[in-house]
């Protein structure tokens, strides 16, 4: 298994997250929006890889048997 520190693709860019709606007690409907700046946080992001010949089906069966 290999681990690599790739960082976030959006670090340092501004992003607006939307899509949810809210309704106040007067019946007005508005979209909920949140703006994030994706500032570099020094966090570590991992990408895991497995060998091409890995038998996932056998591994899954072992998990089902509790091994």
mmCIF file of C-alpha atoms in Angstrom, residues 34-65:
data_model
loop_
_atom_site.group_PDB
_atom_site.id
_atom_site.type_symbol
_atom_site.label_atom_id
_atom_site.label_comp_id
_atom_site.label_asym_id
_atom_site.label_seq_id
_atom_site.Cartn_x
_atom_site.Cartn_y
_atom_site.Cartn_z
ATOM 1 C CA UNK A 34 -21.656 29.245 2.358
ATOM 2 C CA UNK A 35 -18.408 30.668 1.033
ATOM 3 C CA UNK A 36 -15.169 28.953 1.938
ATOM 4 C CA UNK A 37 -11.677 30.106 1.065
ATOM 5 C CA UNK A 38 -9.919 26.718 1.045
ATOM 6 C CA UNK A 39 -6.910 28.184 2.823
ATOM 7 C CA UNK A 40 -3.945 25.835 3.046
ATOM 8 C CA UNK A 41 -4.233 24.224 6.467
ATOM 9 C CA UNK A 42 -1.106 22.131 6.545
ATOM 10 C CA UNK A 43 -3.276 19.007 6.596
ATOM 11 C CA UNK A 44 -2.197 15.764 5.026
ATOM 12 C CA UNK A 45 -4.364 14.106 2.369
ATOM 13 C CA UNK A 46 -3.592 10.504 1.478
ATOM 14 C CA UNK A 47 -4.098 8.570 -1.718
ATOM 15 C CA UNK A 48 -3.996 4.826 -1.197
ATOM 16 C CA UNK A 49 -3.235 2.350 -3.945
ATOM 17 C CA UNK A 50 -3.219 -1.437 -4.043
ATOM 18 C CA UNK A 51 -1.416 -3.852 -6.380
ATOM 19 C CA UNK A 52 -3.206 -4.648 -9.662
ATOM 20 C CA UNK A 53 -3.285 -8.366 -8.832
ATOM 21 C CA UNK A 54 -5.040 -7.801 -5.466
ATOM 22 C CA UNK A 55 -7.973 -10.220 -5.083
ATOM 23 C CA UNK A 56 -10.684 -7.915 -3.789
ATOM 24 C CA UNK A 57 -13.354 -10.631 -3.894
ATOM 25 C CA UNK A 58 -11.314 -12.929 -1.629
ATOM 26 C CA UNK A 59 -10.533 -10.021 0.685
ATOM 27 C CA UNK A 60 -14.230 -9.142 0.909
ATOM 28 C CA UNK A 61 -15.119 -12.768 1.711
ATOM 29 C CA UNK A 62 -12.528 -12.785 4.522
ATOM 30 C CA UNK A 63 -14.116 -9.668 5.986
ATOM 31 C CA UNK A 64 -17.547 -11.314 5.868
ATOM 32 C CA UNK A 65 -16.147 -14.325 7.763
#
